[in-house]
Short mmCIF file of C-alpha atoms in Angstrom, two decimals:
data_model
loop_
_atom_site.label_atom_id
_atom_site.label_comp_id
_atom_site.label_asym_id
_atom_site.label_seq_id
_atom_site.Cartn_x
_atom_site.Cartn_y
_atom_site.Cartn_z
CA HIS A 1 41.35 11.47 -11.96
CA ASP A 2 38.11 13.08 -11.51
CA SER A 3 36.57 11.38 -14.26
CA LYS A 4 38.02 7.77 -12.20
CA ASP A 5 36.56 9.58 -8.97
CA ALA A 6 33.16 9.77 -10.94
CA PHE A 7 33.02 6.84 -12.11
CA LYS A 8 34.29 4.52 -9.07
CA LEU A 9 31.31 6.72 -7.15
CA LEU A 10 28.74 5.27 -10.08
CA ASP A 11 30.06 2.04 -9.34
CA ASP A 12 29.67 2.21 -5.46
CA ALA A 13 26.34 3.79 -6.20
CA THR A 14 25.32 0.68 -8.23
CA GLU A 15 26.13 -1.84 -5.86
CA ALA A 16 24.65 0.14 -3.52
CA LEU A 17 21.45 0.23 -5.48
CA GLN A 18 21.44 -3.57 -6.05
CA HIS A 19 22.07 -4.25 -2.80
CA ASN A 20 18.84 -2.42 -1.77
CA ARG A 21 17.07 -4.59 -4.51
CA ASP A 22 17.97 -7.22 -2.86
CA LEU A 23 17.24 -6.32 0.41
CA LEU A 24 13.35 -4.71 -1.08
CA GLN A 25 12.90 -8.65 -2.68
CA ILE A 26 13.31 -9.99 0.81
CA ALA A 27 10.69 -7.85 1.82
CA LEU A 28 8.20 -8.49 -0.90
CA ASP A 29 8.96 -12.59 -0.55
CA GLN A 30 7.84 -11.90 3.39
CA MET A 31 4.40 -11.19 2.02
CA GLU A 32 1.54 -13.60 2.69
CA GLN A 33 0.17 -12.55 -1.28
CA GLY A 34 1.68 -12.86 -4.32
CA ILE A 35 2.99 -9.76 -5.91
CA THR A 36 3.79 -8.91 -9.69
CA VAL A 37 4.73 -5.67 -11.09
CA PHE A 38 4.74 -4.71 -15.12
CA ASP A 39 5.83 -2.34 -17.13
CA ARG A 40 4.14 0.20 -19.43
CA ASP A 41 4.41 -2.54 -22.33
CA PHE A 42 3.11 -5.20 -19.42
CA ARG A 43 6.48 -6.90 -19.04
CA LEU A 44 7.30 -8.53 -15.87
CA ILE A 45 10.01 -6.26 -13.81
CA CYS A 46 8.99 -7.35 -10.28
CA TRP A 47 7.75 -10.41 -8.20
CA ASN A 48 7.90 -12.38 -5.30
CA ARG A 49 8.24 -15.88 -4.20
CA GLN A 50 4.28 -16.49 -3.34
CA TYR A 51 3.29 -15.64 -7.28
CA ARG A 52 5.58 -18.39 -8.43
CA GLN A 53 4.35 -20.38 -5.99
CA LEU A 54 0.93 -19.80 -6.11
CA PHE A 55 0.81 -20.13 -10.08
CA ASP A 56 3.35 -23.59 -10.31
CA LEU A 57 5.21 -21.45 -12.66
CA PRO A 58 8.60 -22.59 -14.28
CA ASP A 59 12.13 -20.88 -13.88
CA GLU A 60 11.78 -19.51 -17.36
CA MET A 61 8.23 -17.55 -16.30
CA GLY A 62 9.51 -15.78 -13.24
CA GLN A 63 12.50 -13.51 -15.72
CA VAL A 64 12.37 -10.13 -16.37
CA GLY A 65 11.06 -9.27 -19.59
CA VAL A 66 8.23 -11.76 -19.64
CA SER A 67 5.46 -10.61 -21.02
CA LEU A 68 1.98 -10.45 -19.77
CA ASP A 69 0.68 -12.33 -22.58
CA ARG A 70 3.38 -15.40 -22.77
CA ILE A 71 2.66 -15.63 -18.93
CA LEU A 72 -1.28 -16.18 -19.53
CA ARG A 73 -0.78 -18.11 -22.76
CA HIS A 74 1.69 -20.59 -20.28
CA LEU A 75 -1.62 -21.08 -18.22
CA ALA A 76 -3.93 -21.70 -21.10
CA GLU A 77 -1.92 -24.17 -22.90
CA ARG A 78 -1.00 -26.17 -19.00
CA GLY A 79 -5.11 -25.88 -18.98
CA ASP A 80 -5.27 -23.48 -15.62
CA ILE A 81 -7.56 -20.93 -18.26
CA PRO A 82 -9.43 -21.56 -20.87
CA ALA A 83 -7.60 -20.82 -24.01
CA ASP A 84 -10.53 -18.37 -25.58
CA GLN A 85 -10.36 -16.48 -22.54
CA ARG A 86 -7.04 -15.50 -22.65
CA VAL A 87 -7.24 -12.24 -24.35
CA THR A 88 -10.31 -11.53 -21.72
CA MET A 89 -7.99 -11.86 -18.71
CA LEU A 90 -5.96 -9.85 -20.13
CA ASN A 91 -7.87 -6.56 -20.30
CA ARG A 92 -9.53 -7.40 -16.87
CA LEU A 93 -6.03 -7.33 -15.67
CA THR A 94 -5.16 -3.97 -17.24
CA SER A 95 -8.74 -2.10 -16.57
CA PHE A 96 -8.33 -1.59 -12.88
CA ALA A 97 -11.33 -3.34 -11.97
CA GLY A 98 -12.47 -4.08 -8.11
CA PRO A 99 -11.16 -7.25 -7.02
CA TRP A 100 -11.86 -10.38 -9.62
CA GLN A 101 -11.58 -14.32 -8.61
CA MET A 102 -9.31 -16.96 -11.07
CA GLU A 103 -9.73 -20.21 -10.46
CA LEU A 104 -6.62 -22.71 -11.42
CA LYS A 105 -7.91 -25.78 -13.28
CA THR A 106 -4.72 -27.79 -13.03
CA SER A 107 -4.54 -27.11 -8.96
CA GLY A 108 -7.77 -26.22 -8.10
CA ARG A 109 -6.42 -23.58 -6.23
CA ILE A 110 -8.77 -19.97 -6.44
CA LEU A 111 -7.33 -16.91 -6.49
CA GLU A 112 -8.60 -13.11 -5.88
CA LEU A 113 -6.85 -10.57 -8.41
CA ARG A 114 -6.55 -6.77 -7.44
CA THR A 115 -4.60 -4.44 -9.75
CA ASN A 116 -3.90 -1.20 -9.69
CA PRO A 117 -1.83 1.32 -12.11
CA MET A 118 2.01 2.62 -11.66
CA PRO A 119 2.50 6.26 -12.51
CA ASP A 120 4.80 5.43 -15.35
CA GLY A 121 1.77 3.25 -16.81
CA GLY A 122 2.64 -0.06 -15.91
CA ILE A 123 0.92 -2.32 -13.37
CA VAL A 124 0.92 -3.76 -9.72
CA ALA A 125 -1.03 -6.99 -8.91
CA THR A 126 -1.96 -8.85 -5.72
CA TYR A 127 -2.55 -12.58 -5.75
CA ALA A 128 -4.29 -13.64 -2.60
CA ASP A 129 -5.15 -17.76 -2.12
CA ILE A 130 -8.73 -17.60 -1.17
CA SER A 131 -9.62 -21.43 -1.87
CA GLY A 132 -10.12 -22.49 1.79
CA ARG A 133 -12.51 -19.05 2.21
CA VAL A 134 -14.79 -20.39 -1.00
CA GLU A 135 -14.66 -23.92 0.02
CA GLN A 136 -15.70 -22.79 3.71
CA ASP A 137 -18.28 -20.55 2.14
CA LEU A 138 -19.72 -23.46 -0.09
CA ALA A 139 -19.58 -26.08 3.19
CA LEU A 140 -21.84 -23.26 5.07
CA LYS A 141 -24.11 -22.97 1.99
CA ARG A 142 -24.52 -26.64 1.51
CA ALA A 143 -25.36 -27.29 5.44
CA ASN A 144 -27.79 -24.14 5.17
CA GLU A 145 -29.95 -26.17 2.32
CA SER A 146 -31.17 -29.03 4.58
CA LEU A 147 -30.87 -27.35 8.22
CA GLU A 148 -34.64 -27.68 8.95
CA GLN A 149 -34.35 -31.84 8.53
CA ARG A 150 -30.82 -32.06 9.78
CA VAL A 151 -30.29 -29.43 12.43
CA LYS A 152 -28.67 -31.67 14.88
CA THR A 153 -26.14 -33.01 12.36
CA ARG A 154 -25.09 -29.78 10.57
CA THR A 155 -24.71 -28.35 14.39
CA ILE A 156 -22.03 -30.80 15.21
CA GLU A 157 -20.87 -30.25 12.07
CA LEU A 158 -20.59 -26.50 11.84
CA THR A 159 -19.16 -26.46 15.14
CA ARG A 160 -16.08 -28.84 14.04
CA VAL A 161 -15.74 -26.59 10.67
CA ASN A 162 -15.49 -23.06 12.93
CA GLU A 163 -13.17 -24.65 15.05
CA GLU A 164 -10.62 -25.70 12.54
CA LEU A 165 -11.37 -22.00 11.28
CA ALA A 166 -10.68 -20.26 14.34
CA GLN A 167 -6.98 -23.16 14.72
CA ALA A 168 -6.46 -22.49 10.87
CA GLN A 169 -7.20 -18.28 11.22
CA MET A 170 -4.76 -18.31 14.22
CA LEU A 171 -1.70 -20.25 12.66
CA ALA A 172 -2.03 -18.14 9.79
CA GLU A 173 -2.45 -14.61 12.00
CA GLU A 174 0.92 -16.23 13.98
CA ALA A 175 2.69 -16.58 10.70
CA ASN A 176 1.40 -13.26 9.32
CA LEU A 177 2.86 -11.22 12.80
CA GLY A 178 5.88 -13.05 12.82
CA LYS A 179 6.76 -11.65 9.34
CA THR A 180 5.15 -8.26 9.93
CA ARG A 181 7.95 -8.45 13.26
CA PHE A 182 10.68 -9.08 10.70
CA LEU A 183 10.13 -6.38 9.15
CA ALA A 184 9.44 -4.10 11.46
CA ALA A 185 13.02 -5.12 13.63
CA ALA A 186 14.46 -5.11 10.26
CA GLY A 187 13.73 -1.26 9.34
CA HIS A 188 16.54 0.20 10.42
CA ASP A 189 19.40 -2.10 8.70
CA ILE A 190 16.95 -1.97 5.61
CA LEU A 191 16.97 1.89 5.04
CA GLN A 192 20.26 2.67 6.00
CA PRO A 193 22.81 1.03 2.93
CA LEU A 194 19.46 3.14 1.32
CA ASN A 195 20.57 6.24 2.98
CA ALA A 196 24.37 5.41 2.30
CA ALA A 197 23.56 5.25 -1.45
CA ARG A 198 21.77 7.84 -2.03
CA LEU A 199 24.42 9.89 -0.27
CA TYR A 200 27.08 8.10 -3.40
CA CYS A 201 24.81 9.23 -5.68
CA SER A 202 24.62 13.41 -4.74
CA SER A 203 28.53 13.15 -4.22
CA LEU A 204 28.78 11.98 -7.71
CA ILE A 205 25.87 14.42 -9.32
CA GLU A 206 28.59 17.31 -7.89
CA LYS A 207 31.34 15.81 -9.38
CA ALA A 208 30.24 14.36 -12.80
CA GLY A 209 28.18 17.29 -13.72
CA LYS A 210 26.30 17.39 -16.62
CA GLY A 211 27.98 14.17 -18.55
CA PRO A 212 26.72 10.48 -19.00
CA ALA A 213 28.03 9.48 -15.50
CA GLY A 214 25.99 12.47 -14.10
CA LYS A 215 22.57 11.68 -15.84
CA ALA A 216 23.33 8.31 -14.77
CA ALA A 217 23.53 9.34 -11.03
CA ILE A 218 20.60 10.72 -11.39
CA ASN A 219 18.41 8.44 -12.77
CA ILE A 220 19.90 6.20 -9.90
CA GLU A 221 18.77 8.35 -6.92
CA SER A 222 15.28 8.73 -8.62
CA SER A 223 15.07 5.26 -8.28
CA LEU A 224 16.58 5.06 -5.11
CA GLU A 225 13.68 7.94 -4.07
CA SER A 226 10.93 5.75 -5.30
CA VAL A 227 12.43 2.37 -3.53
CA GLU A 228 12.41 4.68 -0.13
CA THR A 229 9.13 6.01 -0.47
CA ILE A 230 7.40 2.23 -0.97
CA LEU A 231 9.70 0.59 1.58
CA GLY A 232 9.19 3.81 3.85
CA ALA A 233 5.66 3.08 3.80
CA VAL A 234 6.02 -1.13 3.71
CA LEU A 235 7.42 -0.49 7.02
CA ASP A 236 5.65 1.77 8.78
CA ILE A 237 2.56 -0.90 8.70
CA SER A 238 4.83 -3.24 9.60
CA ARG A 239 5.90 -0.98 12.43
CA LEU A 240 2.19 -0.40 13.68
CA ASP A 241 0.78 -3.88 12.43
CA ALA A 242 3.84 -5.48 14.68
CA GLY A 243 3.18 -2.98 17.71
CA ALA A 244 6.44 -1.56 17.66
CA MET A 245 5.30 1.79 17.58
CA LYS A 246 4.43 2.55 21.38
CA PRO A 247 2.35 5.57 22.18
CA GLU A 248 3.76 8.02 24.77
CA ASP A 249 1.69 10.54 25.74
CA THR A 250 2.37 14.58 26.68
CA ALA A 251 -0.08 17.06 26.75
CA PHE A 252 0.19 19.88 24.26
CA SER A 253 -1.47 22.47 22.36
CA LEU A 254 -2.99 21.60 19.18
CA GLY A 255 -2.85 25.24 17.97
CA GLY A 256 0.57 24.59 17.53
CA LEU A 257 0.96 21.29 16.24
CA LEU A 258 -1.75 22.32 12.75
CA GLY A 259 0.51 25.90 12.86
CA GLN A 260 3.34 23.38 12.54
CA ILE A 261 1.51 21.13 9.90
CA GLY A 262 0.42 24.41 7.60
CA ASN A 263 4.04 25.78 7.44
CA ASP A 264 5.21 22.12 6.13
CA PHE A 265 2.25 21.90 4.00
CA ARG A 266 1.62 25.65 2.68
CA PRO A 267 4.67 25.42 -0.35
CA LEU A 268 3.06 22.06 -1.41
CA ALA A 269 -0.54 23.48 -1.85
CA ALA A 270 0.73 26.71 -3.36
CA GLU A 271 1.90 24.56 -6.11
CA LYS A 272 -1.96 23.29 -6.86
CA LYS A 273 -2.89 26.91 -6.26
CA LEU A 274 -5.07 25.74 -3.28
CA ASP A 275 -5.06 27.80 -0.36
CA LEU A 276 -4.43 25.59 3.08
CA LYS A 277 -6.48 26.85 5.63
CA ILE A 278 -5.33 26.27 9.41
CA MET A 279 -7.47 27.28 12.04
CA PRO A 280 -6.15 28.92 15.43
CA SER A 281 -7.24 26.66 18.24
CA SER A 282 -6.00 27.10 22.05
CA LEU A 283 -7.25 23.42 22.96
CA GLY A 284 -5.15 21.00 24.50
CA VAL A 285 -5.06 16.97 23.94
CA MET A 286 -2.92 14.53 26.03
CA THR A 287 -1.95 11.67 23.15
CA ASP A 288 1.27 11.03 21.68
CA ARG A 289 2.36 14.23 19.65
CA ASN A 290 4.59 12.60 16.88
CA LEU A 291 2.14 9.84 15.82
CA LEU A 292 -0.89 12.59 15.60
CA ARG A 293 1.39 14.64 13.62
CA ARG A 294 2.01 12.03 11.35
CA LEU A 295 -2.09 11.09 10.95
CA ILE A 296 -2.99 15.10 10.59
CA GLN A 297 -0.22 15.07 7.88
CA ASN A 298 -1.39 11.93 5.93
CA LEU A 299 -4.70 13.33 5.99
CA VAL A 300 -3.30 16.69 4.41
CA SER A 301 -1.21 15.51 2.13
CA ASN A 302 -4.19 13.41 0.59
CA ALA A 303 -6.30 16.20 0.63
CA ILE A 304 -3.86 18.56 -1.46
CA LYS A 305 -3.26 15.24 -3.37
CA TYR A 306 -6.94 14.84 -4.17
CA THR A 307 -8.33 18.40 -4.78
CA ARG A 308 -7.69 20.15 -8.18
CA GLU A 309 -9.03 23.29 -7.28
CA GLY A 310 -10.24 25.81 -4.20
CA HIS A 311 -8.85 25.20 -0.32
CA ILE A 312 -8.31 22.74 2.33
CA LEU A 313 -9.28 24.02 5.55
CA VAL A 314 -7.81 21.93 8.99
CA GLY A 315 -9.50 23.20 12.23
CA VAL A 316 -10.31 21.70 15.68
CA ARG A 317 -14.07 21.71 17.32
CA ARG A 318 -14.76 20.97 21.08
CA ARG A 319 -17.25 18.22 20.93
CA GLY A 320 -17.77 17.75 25.30
CA GLU A 321 -14.51 16.36 26.92
CA LEU A 322 -13.09 15.70 23.62
CA ALA A 323 -11.34 17.42 20.98
CA GLU A 324 -12.63 16.72 17.32
CA ILE A 325 -9.71 17.79 14.21
CA GLN A 326 -11.34 17.85 10.86
CA VAL A 327 -9.57 18.18 7.36
CA ILE A 328 -12.26 18.88 5.14
CA ASP A 329 -11.35 19.81 0.96
CA THR A 330 -13.00 20.61 -2.07
CA GLY A 331 -11.52 17.91 -3.87
CA ILE A 332 -12.81 14.81 -6.08
CA GLY A 333 -14.66 13.33 -3.20
CA ILE A 334 -15.67 9.67 -2.32
CA ALA A 335 -18.82 7.58 -3.66
CA GLY A 336 -20.74 6.09 -0.29
CA ASP A 337 -20.46 2.56 -1.54
CA LYS A 338 -16.55 3.04 -1.71
CA LEU A 339 -15.94 4.63 1.87
CA ASN A 340 -15.19 1.87 4.03
CA THR A 341 -12.51 0.60 1.60
CA VAL A 342 -10.36 3.60 1.22
CA PHE A 343 -8.43 2.45 4.35
CA HIS A 344 -7.48 -0.78 2.33
CA GLU A 345 -3.40 -0.71 1.81
CA PHE A 346 -2.79 -1.04 -1.59
CA THR A 347 -6.68 0.36 -2.64
CA ARG A 348 -7.01 3.34 -5.28
CA LEU A 349 -10.50 4.54 -6.25
CA ASP A 350 -10.63 5.15 -10.32
CA GLU A 351 -10.92 8.66 -9.91
CA GLY A 352 -8.03 9.13 -7.51
CA VAL A 353 -5.93 6.83 -10.20
CA ARG A 354 -6.60 9.74 -12.68
CA GLU A 355 -6.07 12.47 -10.13
CA ALA A 356 -2.78 11.52 -8.14
CA GLU A 357 0.30 9.04 -8.53
CA GLY A 358 0.77 6.44 -5.31
CA LEU A 359 0.25 2.98 -4.43
CA GLY A 360 -2.69 3.56 -1.72
CA LEU A 361 -1.06 3.35 1.89
CA GLY A 362 -1.26 6.70 3.04
CA LEU A 363 -4.97 6.52 4.41
CA SER A 364 -3.79 2.65 5.51
CA ILE A 365 -1.16 4.61 7.51
CA VAL A 366 -3.60 6.73 9.11
CA ASP A 367 -5.95 4.22 10.27
CA ARG A 368 -2.64 1.91 11.91
CA ILE A 369 -1.84 5.13 13.48
CA ALA A 370 -5.56 6.00 15.03
CA ARG A 371 -5.75 2.42 16.21
CA VAL A 372 -2.47 2.47 17.81
CA LEU A 373 -3.44 5.86 19.65
CA ARG A 374 -7.50 4.89 20.28
CA LEU A 375 -8.93 7.14 17.87
CA GLU A 376 -11.86 7.24 15.93
CA ILE A 377 -12.00 8.20 11.86
CA ARG A 378 -15.12 9.17 10.24
CA ILE A 379 -15.69 10.56 6.56
CA PHE A 380 -17.86 12.95 5.22
CA SER A 381 -18.12 13.30 1.44
CA ASN A 382 -20.27 14.57 -1.53
CA PRO A 383 -18.60 13.36 -5.31
CA GLY A 384 -17.20 16.13 -6.91
CA LYS A 385 -17.61 18.44 -4.07
CA GLY A 386 -15.48 17.51 -0.97
CA THR A 387 -14.12 15.78 1.66
CA ARG A 388 -14.09 15.61 5.68
CA PHE A 389 -12.31 13.66 7.39
CA SER A 390 -12.73 13.54 11.07
CA VAL A 391 -10.72 12.46 14.15
CA ILE A 392 -12.15 12.23 17.30
#
């Protein structure tokens, strides 16, 4: 009887997992960029609709298990990429270098590619159609080459191009905002069945013990946890972008808030033998306490993740009528030419990829919360010695 109950719970959990995969696919299909995820053997395991549309791929190229090499070979045979550059492109896709461009010869489409490593050794790649931007850059370059001779004509042309660009940008922003609002509004409905599935798994693990069903349930729970982490971050970004998170200002003590954060993260720091120091403070502020807490939590979590040894110091300084919250670590640091990129979503530096797992969404959420609260984020970093984030 217990065995039947266990397998019924396994069926329910499997069904819930499939339901959540479908919801995650819907969420991915709302993104403007194309996305693919390949496993450690560089075989396709996840993609969205925009990816196939951008590359104009047939049905057989959008199947689980299709190799990255086969996709590149198909593009080469169709004439989209030079056949002798297929191996070079494969190496570029798996080297996690900075963004690079790829032109599809048959359609003339120009794509910007970004790749990031997955924790299990695979890769996640994003594809953005920048054909319009490249064409606009070329148009501006041609206009400037003979500007002295044809100032009046080029001025009229440039005005027209800018008006068209502004109109196109407005339409693109409206379309993107619509998708963002959809994700923000659907967040509860997406996460609710995911939570139910995790409850199924917990019950199944208790009933099934260490048998085959129990092991399967543990694997399902691990998959659900990964989906929940990724989806939760995407939904947070969507809510912030859509303006769904409205700040509710209250007066409170920063000392109490930082003390709570210290209690939350001290066990995590202790696991890495790091000293998490929270400096006492009597300063009070007027802002949204919950949003500020999430902002500081992300900064502290980021500091612990990228610090191998030493300490993390969290404190407050008075700056005239303002309070400056500082999170200082003795971690790997950030190169000066990378400071402006760390707040971009899905962006991770080479040193960070080697140091810790993740998809590069934490600081993107920090940036968005700071804008909602009308706060300023400053970064001071010394590669190899540490980083200081200031919130003013």
